[in-house]
C-alpha cells in the first residue's frame, strides 16, 4: 500500500511541477498557413510541426487557406490579430503577396516563409541549399553513367538527364548543383536538361523523360513537382533510373528510383520551433538549411542500392563530406 | 398561399435543412455546432472590417449571380459564368497593366473590355444554342475549363511578371477601381453589383422586351405562338449574361487583386449560379442569397483559425443547399409537367 501511495504522491508532484513550469515559461504557440498541407513538401512540414508538438508540447494550429486568392489577406489578419502565435509558418508562393502585406500591417508578428526569399526584411526565411543536395545527385548519376552497362539497367550513352518544372531561379539552382556534381565526378558524362514549362503536367513529364532515355540518358533527375510524377512513371515504364526530389520517392517506382534528394521541410520547421522553445527567439533574416544541418540530403533507395558498386557509394559519401567541410563550393544561383 | 410566398418559404426550408444537416456534420467532427455557428457569425459580421470583408466576398458572387439570373429568366442555363469571369478578369488586368490612360477612363475601359471578353467567351455556346439548339448547359460548362487554362497560359507564357509566382505585372494606379473604406479592400464593385441587380429587376418587370424574355422562360411554345423570336432573344440573353460574367472578373481584377494570377478567383462563378438558383432567378432575391454566401465564406475564414472545424464545413453546407434546392426544382417540375413545356421553372 505504501508503495502505491508513494507512486501516487510522486505522480502528483510531477504533474504539479509540470503545471508550474508551463505557467512560468509560457507555452510556445505556433501556426502554419498553407493551401498544400496534404501534398509532398507540405506533408513534410506538417510532420516536422507534429514532431515538435510531441517533443515540446507546443500549441499548434494548422490553417488551411484553400485556393481562393481573395481569402488570403483575411486569413493572415485573422491569424495575426491577437498575437497569440509566436511564429506563423507560411508555405506557398501564391501567399507571398498577402504575406508581405500582413508582415507590414502586423510588425510584431513573426512570420516564417518556407522555401524562398521575398523582398520584405521583416520576415524569417527558411531557405534550402538545394544545389548541395543536387550536387550529390549529380555525383551519383554521373558516376553511374560512367560505369555504364556494368550496372544493371544502364546503357552506355554516357549521359544523364534532368527534367525541371518551370524555368525559374530555384529550379536553375538544382540544375547548377546537378551539373557541377556530375562534372566533378565524371567529366565525360553529358548532362541533358529540359524544362517542362509547368509543374502540373505529369503527361509532359513522362514524355520528356522518355525522350531523354531515347537520347542515351540512363538516369533522370526529377525536379518538377507534380509534373515529376510523370518522370517517375516513365522510369518504371522504360525500366531505367530516376532520382526523386523533395520527399522520399523510392516507393513510386520500386527498382527504378536510385535515390531521392530530400528537402527536409520537417527539419527546418522543427529546428526553428526548437530554438523558440529553448528561448532563443528566431529573428527576421534568411536561415539556410544545408547538407551540414540536415536540411537537404541524398537518400539512396535500398532496393536499387544493391546494384550500385561500393566505390560509387564511397565517392558520393566523400563528395558529401567535401561539400560540408567547404572543399567543394557550388557558388550562387545564376 | 400565394406563389412568391411559397417560393421564398421553400428556399428558406431548403437552407434550414442544409444547415441542420451541416450541424450533424459538425457534431460528427467533434465540434459544437453552437460554437461553430457563433464564430461563423462573428467572422462575418463581428466588426466593421468583418462586415466589409463579407461584402467583399459578396461582390463577385452577386455579379456572377446576376449573370446567371439573366439567362435563367429566359429559361436558359449559363453555367459558364466561371469562365467568363476568368476571361473578363484577364482582359481587365491586361488593359490595366498594358496601357497608360487617364484615371477614370482607364477603369471604365477596363470594365468595358472585361464585359466584352465575357460576351465573346459565351458567343460560341450561344451561337450553337440559337442556330442548332445545342444544349447550352454542356457547352458553357466545357468552356469554363478552356477559359481557366487559356488565361493561365497567357499569364505564364506571355505576360508573366519576372521572378516569383505566376502572375501578371500589377495594373497602373489609374486603372484601380477605388476602395470604399481605407480599412478594407471592399470597392465600388459592390455598388455596381447592387445597381445591376436593381436594373435587371426593373428591366424584366417594366419593359416589353423584358416581359417577352420572361414569357419565353416560362413557356417557350407559348412565347413563340405569341410572335417572339425565341432563338434570337435567347442568343441576345446569353450574350448579355456572359458580358455580366466578364464584368465580375473585371471588378475582381481592377478592384481587389490589381493583377491577374493563376488561381484568380476559382469557384465564384459557380457560387453565383447557386445564389441565383436559390433566389429562383430573381435579381433582388440574388442580393440576399449572395450576401448569405458571402457571409458564409467570410465567416469560414475566422472559423478555420478560431475553431477546430475546417472551413470546408462551409463547402459542405453549400453542397447540401444545392441538393435541397435541386430536389425542390425536380419536385416542382414533376407537379408541373402536365401544365407546359418549361425547361426550368423560374
XYZ file of C-alpha atoms in Angstrom:
680
model
C 0.000 0.000 0.000
C 2.733 2.367 0.922
C 4.362 1.788 -2.467
C 1.177 2.849 -4.234
C 0.746 5.954 -2.144
C 4.318 6.918 -2.817
C 3.855 6.425 -6.535
C 0.672 8.431 -6.408
C 2.373 11.198 -4.487
C 5.256 11.189 -6.960
C 2.844 11.435 -9.862
C 1.004 14.311 -8.245
C 4.247 16.047 -7.548
C 5.442 15.570 -11.115
C 2.234 16.880 -12.606
C 2.296 19.862 -10.265
C 5.822 20.609 -11.352
C 4.839 20.349 -14.979
C 1.944 22.707 -14.395
C 4.232 25.100 -12.600
C 6.873 25.158 -15.303
C 4.283 25.520 -18.059
C 2.802 28.527 -16.327
C 6.200 30.009 -15.691
C 7.693 29.861 -19.162
C 4.560 30.449 -21.227
C 3.884 27.762 -23.771
C 5.189 28.392 -27.285
C 2.367 28.676 -29.763
C 2.820 28.108 -33.462
C 0.568 28.306 -36.509
C 1.153 27.254 -40.097
C -0.682 28.670 -43.108
C -0.819 26.927 -46.453
C -3.131 25.515 -49.062
C -0.952 22.422 -49.551
C -0.708 20.548 -46.262
C -1.705 17.324 -47.971
C 0.908 17.332 -50.735
C 4.572 16.250 -50.856
C 6.524 19.059 -49.276
C 3.525 20.177 -47.201
C 3.300 16.741 -45.592
C 6.930 17.062 -44.594
C 6.223 20.446 -42.935
C 3.243 19.019 -41.056
C 5.343 16.056 -39.873
C 8.020 18.400 -38.544
C 5.473 20.518 -36.702
C 3.742 17.480 -35.220
C 7.070 16.128 -34.034
C 7.806 19.474 -32.385
C 4.369 19.319 -30.783
C 5.050 15.852 -29.378
C 8.542 16.714 -28.165
C 7.978 20.182 -26.735
C 4.231 20.300 -26.086
C 3.745 23.450 -28.143
C 0.338 24.691 -29.223
C -0.042 24.015 -32.922
C -2.687 25.296 -35.311
C -2.794 24.429 -38.991
C -4.680 26.968 -41.076
C -5.803 25.818 -44.494
C -6.041 28.732 -46.929
C -7.850 26.873 -49.670
C -7.180 28.175 -53.161
C -9.023 31.486 -53.345
C -6.666 34.422 -53.616
C -9.437 36.679 -52.285
C -9.251 34.936 -48.886
C -5.520 35.127 -48.195
C -5.286 38.606 -46.683
C -8.176 37.987 -44.284
C -6.635 34.656 -43.292
C -3.373 36.347 -42.329
C -5.248 39.088 -40.465
C -7.329 36.541 -38.527
C -4.226 34.597 -37.565
C -2.117 37.609 -36.600
C -4.731 39.850 -34.986
C -4.482 38.623 -31.366
C -0.761 37.988 -31.436
C -1.451 34.563 -29.981
C 1.123 32.787 -32.143
C 4.854 33.207 -31.536
C 5.641 32.037 -35.043
C 3.455 31.672 -38.114
C 4.895 29.407 -40.788
C 3.838 30.178 -44.341
C 4.258 27.852 -47.275
C 3.381 28.564 -50.896
C 4.440 31.260 -53.349
C 0.822 32.203 -54.056
C 0.694 33.574 -50.487
C 3.746 35.815 -50.952
C 1.807 38.989 -51.725
C -0.638 38.646 -48.827
C 2.225 37.644 -46.511
C 4.247 40.770 -47.229
C 1.197 42.950 -46.625
C 0.495 41.152 -43.336
C 4.141 41.488 -42.258
C 3.869 45.242 -42.793
C 0.480 45.511 -41.059
C 1.438 43.382 -38.034
C 5.068 44.340 -37.324
C 5.155 42.396 -34.038
C 4.033 39.136 -35.588
C 6.908 36.926 -36.711
C 6.253 35.068 -39.958
C 8.451 32.313 -41.360
C 8.316 31.902 -45.129
C 9.342 28.413 -46.115
C 11.406 27.671 -49.205
C 12.158 31.032 -50.706
C 13.202 34.611 -50.071
C 10.993 37.661 -50.707
C 11.660 41.409 -50.654
C 10.420 42.172 -47.141
C 13.092 42.300 -44.409
C 10.544 41.752 -41.617
C 10.146 38.055 -42.370
C 12.128 34.973 -41.381
C 13.043 32.916 -44.450
C 13.719 29.198 -44.230
C 15.755 28.582 -47.344
C 17.206 25.287 -48.569
C 20.593 24.688 -50.209
C 19.044 22.574 -52.931
C 22.233 22.962 -55.004
C 24.143 20.942 -52.386
C 21.760 18.010 -52.452
C 21.610 18.227 -56.228
C 25.398 18.165 -56.336
C 25.305 14.737 -54.713
C 22.539 13.626 -57.075
C 24.765 14.729 -59.980
C 27.749 12.931 -58.485
C 25.783 9.690 -58.140
C 24.169 9.877 -61.585
C 27.422 10.896 -63.281
C 29.368 8.032 -61.743
C 26.656 5.553 -62.712
C 26.683 6.782 -66.327
C 30.451 6.486 -66.390
C 30.229 2.825 -65.351
C 27.547 2.328 -67.984
C 26.265 -1.152 -68.685
C 28.364 -2.629 -65.875
C 25.354 -1.650 -63.763
C 22.028 -3.401 -64.370
C 19.501 -1.447 -66.480
C 22.157 1.076 -67.573
C 23.204 1.739 -71.159
C 26.442 3.217 -72.456
C 25.054 6.572 -73.538
C 27.394 8.351 -71.141
C 24.635 10.826 -70.429
C 22.311 11.764 -67.597
C 19.093 13.753 -67.717
C 17.304 16.484 -65.786
C 13.605 17.360 -66.022
C 12.783 20.737 -64.492
C 9.307 22.179 -63.934
C 9.299 25.802 -64.932
C 12.483 27.571 -65.878
C 12.734 29.676 -62.720
C 15.709 30.553 -60.491
C 15.120 27.899 -57.839
C 14.968 25.106 -60.434
C 18.070 26.517 -62.153
C 19.767 26.234 -58.778
C 19.002 22.492 -58.690
C 20.395 22.142 -62.209
C 23.561 24.046 -61.365
C 24.312 21.688 -58.464
C 23.450 18.621 -60.537
C 25.728 19.667 -63.410
C 28.565 20.597 -61.078
C 28.333 17.267 -59.249
C 28.344 15.275 -62.449
C 31.182 17.295 -63.967
C 33.422 16.980 -60.898
C 32.870 13.228 -60.579
C 32.645 12.159 -64.227
C 33.820 14.891 -66.644
C 32.992 12.821 -69.765
C 29.335 12.399 -68.937
C 26.881 14.695 -70.728
C 24.005 16.355 -68.849
C 20.809 16.765 -70.892
C 18.491 19.245 -69.195
C 14.920 20.013 -70.236
C 12.157 22.104 -68.691
C 8.517 21.089 -68.898
C 7.389 24.699 -68.557
C 4.818 23.669 -65.982
C 4.605 21.980 -62.589
C 1.205 20.450 -63.237
C 1.542 18.187 -66.244
C 2.604 14.595 -65.453
C 1.953 13.533 -69.066
C 4.501 16.031 -70.300
C 6.967 14.967 -67.618
C 6.637 11.392 -68.798
C 7.047 12.331 -72.463
C 10.179 14.403 -71.814
C 11.700 11.661 -69.686
C 11.164 9.008 -72.360
C 12.785 11.377 -74.879
C 15.798 11.779 -72.590
C 16.134 7.988 -72.281
C 15.990 7.776 -76.090
C 18.869 10.242 -76.312
C 21.019 7.981 -74.167
C 20.493 9.343 -70.676
C 20.105 6.464 -68.227
C 19.398 8.377 -65.020
C 16.930 11.267 -64.935
C 16.654 13.718 -62.055
C 13.061 14.879 -61.446
C 12.746 18.459 -60.212
C 9.274 19.160 -61.480
C 6.687 18.942 -58.686
C 3.540 17.117 -59.851
C 4.901 17.117 -63.422
C 7.603 14.895 -61.961
C 5.097 12.122 -61.239
C 5.375 11.500 -64.969
C 9.148 11.266 -64.679
C 8.847 8.520 -62.087
C 6.199 6.679 -64.111
C 8.344 6.878 -67.239
C 11.334 5.387 -65.420
C 9.182 2.419 -64.414
C 7.767 2.075 -67.945
C 11.185 2.253 -69.625
C 12.845 0.314 -66.787
C 15.556 2.950 -66.448
C 16.643 5.004 -63.457
C 15.270 8.157 -61.933
C 16.088 10.345 -58.939
C 13.253 11.782 -56.876
C 13.029 15.156 -55.196
C 11.727 16.905 -52.034
C 10.397 13.759 -50.338
C 11.340 10.083 -50.310
C 10.114 8.777 -53.671
C 11.661 5.288 -53.579
C 8.215 3.694 -53.456
C 6.867 5.492 -56.537
C 8.753 3.198 -58.934
C 10.430 0.429 -56.910
C 13.588 -0.822 -58.541
C 13.894 2.240 -60.744
C 14.336 5.086 -58.281
C 18.010 5.268 -57.336
C 17.689 7.925 -54.683
C 15.730 10.967 -53.590
C 17.124 14.413 -52.997
C 15.266 15.312 -49.842
C 14.410 18.852 -48.917
C 13.717 18.405 -45.254
C 10.945 20.892 -44.552
C 10.363 18.943 -41.333
C 13.947 19.525 -40.188
C 13.667 23.253 -40.919
C 10.433 23.851 -39.013
C 11.483 21.558 -36.159
C 14.795 23.383 -35.794
C 13.140 26.792 -35.700
C 10.479 25.716 -33.206
C 13.151 24.098 -31.043
C 15.138 27.336 -30.895
C 11.977 29.191 -29.961
C 11.184 26.711 -27.184
C 14.728 26.989 -25.867
C 14.241 30.721 -25.540
C 16.424 31.732 -28.492
C 13.997 33.978 -30.317
C 14.083 33.458 -34.060
C 14.681 36.829 -35.722
C 13.962 38.044 -39.270
C 16.525 37.163 -41.895
C 17.467 34.274 -44.140
C 18.106 30.907 -42.483
C 19.745 28.385 -44.732
C 19.244 24.655 -44.286
C 22.003 22.704 -45.993
C 23.732 19.325 -46.003
C 25.570 20.105 -42.788
C 22.395 20.928 -40.846
C 20.440 18.076 -42.407
C 18.123 20.433 -44.311
C 18.889 18.670 -47.573
C 20.220 15.166 -48.138
C 20.527 12.468 -50.755
C 18.729 9.333 -49.642
C 19.572 6.146 -51.541
C 16.802 3.629 -52.172
C 17.628 0.288 -50.555
C 16.326 -1.897 -53.383
C 18.489 -0.243 -56.036
C 21.478 0.417 -53.784
C 22.351 -3.274 -54.017
C 23.090 -2.844 -57.758
C 25.406 0.085 -57.215
C 29.119 -0.627 -56.802
C 30.540 0.235 -53.394
C 33.154 2.554 -54.929
C 30.380 4.822 -56.265
C 28.730 4.945 -52.870
C 32.083 5.779 -51.290
C 32.683 8.589 -53.765
C 29.233 10.060 -53.115
C 29.937 9.930 -49.398
C 33.295 11.628 -49.980
C 31.571 14.325 -52.046
C 29.096 14.850 -49.210
C 31.925 15.403 -46.758
C 33.717 17.714 -49.197
C 30.605 19.873 -49.597
C 30.051 20.020 -45.849
C 33.612 20.990 -44.978
C 33.687 23.531 -47.780
C 36.338 21.905 -50.006
C 33.767 21.937 -52.789
C 31.969 25.205 -53.410
C 28.991 25.239 -55.713
C 28.547 29.006 -55.987
C 25.454 31.119 -56.097
C 22.452 30.774 -58.398
C 22.922 32.459 -61.753
C -50.599 30.717 -50.040
C -49.573 32.995 -52.855
C -46.892 31.843 -55.245
C -43.991 34.153 -54.258
C -44.502 33.471 -50.556
C -44.464 29.763 -51.218
C -41.311 30.101 -53.285
C -39.489 32.038 -50.559
C -40.645 29.625 -47.857
C -39.443 26.714 -49.965
C -35.952 28.175 -50.254
C -35.792 29.061 -46.574
C -36.737 25.476 -45.797
C -34.013 24.220 -48.144
C -31.406 26.354 -46.354
C -32.699 25.291 -42.935
C -32.462 21.608 -43.856
C -28.938 22.148 -45.199
C -27.849 23.937 -42.014
C -29.381 21.247 -39.811
C -27.515 18.552 -41.739
C -24.393 20.715 -41.560
C -24.778 20.801 -37.764
C -24.789 16.997 -37.760
C -21.533 17.003 -39.732
C -20.023 19.456 -37.238
C -21.076 17.179 -34.373
C -19.509 14.260 -36.184
C -16.111 16.008 -36.333
C -16.368 16.690 -32.614
C -17.082 20.409 -32.517
C -20.070 22.154 -31.009
C -22.450 23.438 -33.687
C -23.453 26.355 -31.478
C -19.848 27.454 -31.140
C -19.150 26.953 -34.846
C -22.173 28.976 -35.932
C -21.319 31.662 -33.394
C -17.754 32.012 -34.699
C -19.139 31.918 -38.214
C -21.429 34.826 -37.390
C -18.669 36.806 -35.660
C -16.372 36.152 -38.602
C -18.977 37.516 -40.978
C -20.421 40.456 -39.013
C -18.275 40.791 -35.858
C -16.968 44.300 -36.562
C -16.682 46.847 -39.357
C -13.723 45.078 -41.006
C -15.580 41.778 -40.930
C -18.713 43.304 -42.472
C -16.603 44.913 -45.174
C -14.928 41.548 -45.724
C -18.320 39.906 -46.096
C -19.359 42.491 -48.687
C -16.015 41.988 -50.422
C -16.797 38.264 -50.726
C -20.367 39.052 -51.721
C -19.371 41.227 -54.688
C -18.226 38.554 -57.162
C -20.974 36.163 -56.058
C -23.593 38.859 -56.592
C -22.362 39.943 -60.027
C -21.980 36.323 -61.168
C -25.413 35.636 -59.697
C -26.946 38.434 -61.777
C -25.267 36.971 -64.861
C -26.931 33.644 -64.076
C -30.294 35.308 -63.311
C -30.382 36.915 -66.730
C -30.064 33.585 -68.515
C -32.396 31.776 -66.098
C -35.112 34.323 -66.879
C -35.106 33.174 -70.480
C -35.154 29.549 -69.389
C -31.501 29.198 -70.351
C -28.714 27.991 -68.135
C -25.370 29.803 -68.306
C -23.058 27.675 -66.160
C -20.094 29.244 -67.906
C -20.033 32.271 -65.603
C -16.812 30.964 -64.098
C -15.063 31.008 -67.465
C -16.450 34.414 -68.351
C -15.163 35.705 -65.027
C -11.658 34.432 -65.773
C -11.674 35.882 -69.289
C -13.035 39.211 -68.050
C -10.503 39.294 -65.222
C -7.613 38.708 -67.552
C -8.864 41.217 -70.122
C -9.318 43.943 -67.494
C -5.890 43.269 -65.989
C -4.358 43.445 -69.457
C -5.945 46.838 -70.084
C -4.747 47.817 -66.606
C -1.066 46.956 -66.951
C -0.652 47.142 -70.715
C -1.851 50.694 -71.338
C -1.297 54.087 -69.749
C -4.553 56.035 -69.816
C -6.208 58.868 -67.866
C -7.629 57.741 -64.481
C -11.411 57.449 -64.742
C -11.400 56.472 -68.400
C -8.883 53.705 -67.680
C -11.185 51.997 -65.153
C -14.239 52.319 -67.374
C -12.382 50.965 -70.374
C -11.043 48.079 -68.282
C -14.548 47.138 -67.117
C -15.971 47.531 -70.626
C -13.308 45.282 -72.113
C -13.915 42.766 -69.318
C -17.599 42.666 -70.255
C -16.682 42.304 -73.928
C -14.353 39.426 -73.114
C -17.128 37.661 -71.218
C -19.510 38.276 -74.096
C -17.002 36.932 -76.603
C -16.468 33.871 -74.429
C -20.139 32.917 -74.407
C -20.662 33.826 -78.082
C -19.804 30.343 -79.360
C -22.075 28.367 -76.997
C -24.790 30.989 -77.556
C -24.469 30.684 -81.334
C -24.716 26.905 -81.258
C -27.684 27.150 -78.937
C -29.507 29.584 -81.221
C -28.536 28.042 -84.545
C -28.610 24.310 -83.816
C -30.327 24.061 -80.450
C -27.165 22.637 -78.858
C -27.584 22.295 -75.092
C -26.002 25.409 -73.593
C -25.523 23.723 -70.202
C -22.908 21.376 -71.611
C -21.163 23.855 -73.885
C -20.891 26.582 -71.248
C -19.559 24.150 -68.645
C -16.922 22.932 -71.058
C -15.880 26.444 -71.991
C -15.021 27.044 -68.315
C -12.080 24.692 -68.435
C -10.766 26.255 -71.602
C -11.014 29.748 -70.099
C -9.185 28.819 -66.910
C -6.378 27.104 -68.812
C -6.173 29.750 -71.517
C -5.824 32.627 -69.039
C -3.295 30.570 -67.107
C -1.316 30.045 -70.324
C -1.453 33.745 -71.199
C -0.309 34.623 -67.691
C 2.571 32.198 -67.531
C 3.915 32.289 -71.051
C 3.169 35.745 -72.375
C 2.665 38.205 -69.539
C 4.434 36.801 -66.507
C 5.986 39.271 -64.118
C 9.690 38.400 -63.865
C 10.514 36.277 -60.811
C 8.167 34.896 -58.209
C 4.687 33.491 -58.599
C 2.891 33.144 -61.929
C 1.119 36.458 -62.128
C 0.975 39.417 -64.487
C 2.607 42.739 -63.630
C 0.438 44.930 -61.366
C -2.022 47.253 -63.095
C -1.402 51.015 -63.216
C -2.901 53.058 -60.410
C -5.109 54.872 -62.919
C -6.947 51.590 -63.505
C -7.751 50.942 -59.814
C -11.429 50.520 -59.092
C -11.283 52.549 -55.872
C -11.834 51.103 -52.397
C -14.751 52.488 -50.403
C -13.054 52.433 -46.982
C -9.381 52.606 -46.126
C -9.522 49.552 -43.836
C -10.729 47.042 -46.394
C -10.334 46.033 -50.000
C -14.090 46.440 -50.401
C -14.549 48.527 -53.548
C -17.174 50.152 -55.729
C -17.795 46.788 -57.334
C -20.461 46.086 -54.701
C -22.289 49.242 -55.775
C -22.050 48.167 -59.416
C -23.460 44.779 -58.395
C -26.391 46.289 -56.495
C -27.157 48.705 -59.336
C -27.084 45.812 -61.805
C -29.473 43.782 -59.661
C -31.973 46.620 -59.432
C -31.548 47.469 -63.120
C -32.096 43.897 -64.260
C -35.117 43.505 -61.973
C -36.609 46.702 -63.379
C -35.875 45.656 -66.954
C -37.648 42.328 -66.637
C -40.535 43.844 -64.772
C -41.199 47.011 -66.690
C -40.089 46.730 -70.310
C -41.812 44.920 -73.181
C -38.677 43.039 -74.106
C -38.148 42.028 -70.506
C -41.668 40.677 -70.498
C -41.064 38.811 -73.735
C -37.972 37.151 -72.263
C -39.792 36.203 -69.067
C -42.598 34.688 -71.133
C -40.096 32.754 -73.181
C -38.549 31.471 -69.963
C -41.785 30.231 -68.513
C -43.214 28.743 -71.705
C -41.246 28.849 -74.961
C -44.063 27.339 -77.080
C -46.490 29.971 -75.896
C -43.914 32.716 -76.440
C -43.288 31.557 -79.993
C -47.004 31.385 -80.631
C -47.224 34.953 -79.369
C -44.743 36.056 -82.026
C -41.485 36.109 -80.050
C -38.377 35.024 -81.972
C -37.072 32.785 -79.220
C -33.805 31.885 -80.948
C -32.854 35.468 -81.428
C -33.900 36.532 -77.943
C -32.147 33.538 -76.424
C -28.940 34.413 -78.276
C -29.068 38.022 -77.045
C -29.854 36.960 -73.478
C -26.884 34.601 -73.344
C -24.573 37.304 -74.709
C -25.686 39.784 -72.045
C -25.379 37.120 -69.363
C -21.819 36.416 -70.499
C -20.969 40.111 -70.518
C -22.067 40.453 -66.888
C -19.974 37.396 -66.033
C -16.972 39.091 -67.667
C -17.697 42.260 -65.719
C -17.493 40.267 -62.481
C -13.945 39.302 -63.426
C -13.109 42.894 -64.316
C -14.247 44.069 -60.882
C -12.079 41.465 -59.146
C -9.050 42.314 -61.270
C -9.288 46.119 -61.012
C -10.802 46.386 -57.543
C -9.264 43.588 -55.489
C -6.207 41.833 -56.889
C -4.970 44.584 -59.196
C -3.293 41.988 -61.347
C -4.183 38.601 -62.817
C -2.669 35.428 -61.489
C -3.052 31.693 -61.669
C -5.966 30.620 -59.459
C -7.503 34.072 -59.930
C -10.936 33.552 -58.393
C -11.815 29.878 -58.504
C -15.407 28.927 -57.761
C -17.064 32.346 -57.715
C -18.854 31.709 -60.977
C -20.404 28.553 -59.536
C -21.240 30.281 -56.260
C -23.031 32.925 -58.306
C -25.065 30.337 -60.194
C -26.064 28.707 -56.907
C -27.011 32.087 -55.414
C -29.215 32.774 -58.440
C -30.837 29.337 -58.235
C -31.523 29.755 -54.549
C -33.192 33.070 -55.364
C -35.350 31.400 -58.011
C -33.656 33.567 -60.615
C -34.950 36.754 -59.012
C -32.378 39.589 -59.239
C -33.338 41.216 -55.919
C -33.502 37.835 -54.228
C -29.992 37.205 -55.536
C -28.758 40.171 -53.475
C -29.949 38.343 -50.353
C -28.596 34.935 -51.323
C -25.258 36.367 -52.492
C -24.930 38.159 -49.160
C -25.713 34.874 -47.418
C -22.979 33.038 -49.300
C -20.565 35.950 -48.880
C -21.164 35.885 -45.127
C -20.643 32.105 -45.029
C -17.368 32.476 -46.962
C -16.004 35.299 -44.864
C -17.165 33.715 -41.619
C -15.454 30.480 -42.578
C -12.098 32.272 -42.614
C -12.360 33.003 -38.898
C -13.810 29.541 -38.339
C -10.626 27.990 -39.704
C -8.452 29.975 -37.289
C -10.569 30.023 -34.117
C -12.118 26.552 -34.026
C -11.090 23.003 -34.774
C -13.659 22.696 -37.528
C -12.351 23.077 -41.056
C -13.516 25.926 -43.241
C -14.596 23.229 -45.668
C -17.675 22.808 -43.480
C -18.983 25.760 -45.493
C -18.485 23.879 -48.731
C -20.454 21.019 -47.209
C -23.309 23.322 -46.227
C -23.294 24.885 -49.689
C -23.421 21.475 -51.315
C -26.317 20.476 -49.069
C -28.152 23.644 -50.108
C -27.656 22.735 -53.771
C -29.066 19.275 -53.114
C -32.085 20.632 -51.248
C -32.785 23.245 -53.908
C -32.435 20.855 -56.825
C -34.696 18.330 -55.113
C -37.251 21.083 -54.854
C -36.917 22.052 -58.508
C -37.394 18.443 -59.554
C -40.476 18.092 -57.377
C -41.954 21.228 -58.856
C -41.171 20.160 -62.397
C -42.955 16.908 -61.829
C -46.020 18.683 -60.471
C -45.771 20.964 -63.426
C -45.136 18.554 -66.250
C -48.714 18.435 -67.408
C -49.028 22.199 -67.407
C -46.497 23.250 -70.001
C -43.213 22.946 -71.758
C -40.879 24.667 -69.347
C -37.304 23.530 -69.293
C -36.667 25.034 -65.886
C -39.226 26.722 -63.791
C -38.283 30.242 -62.727
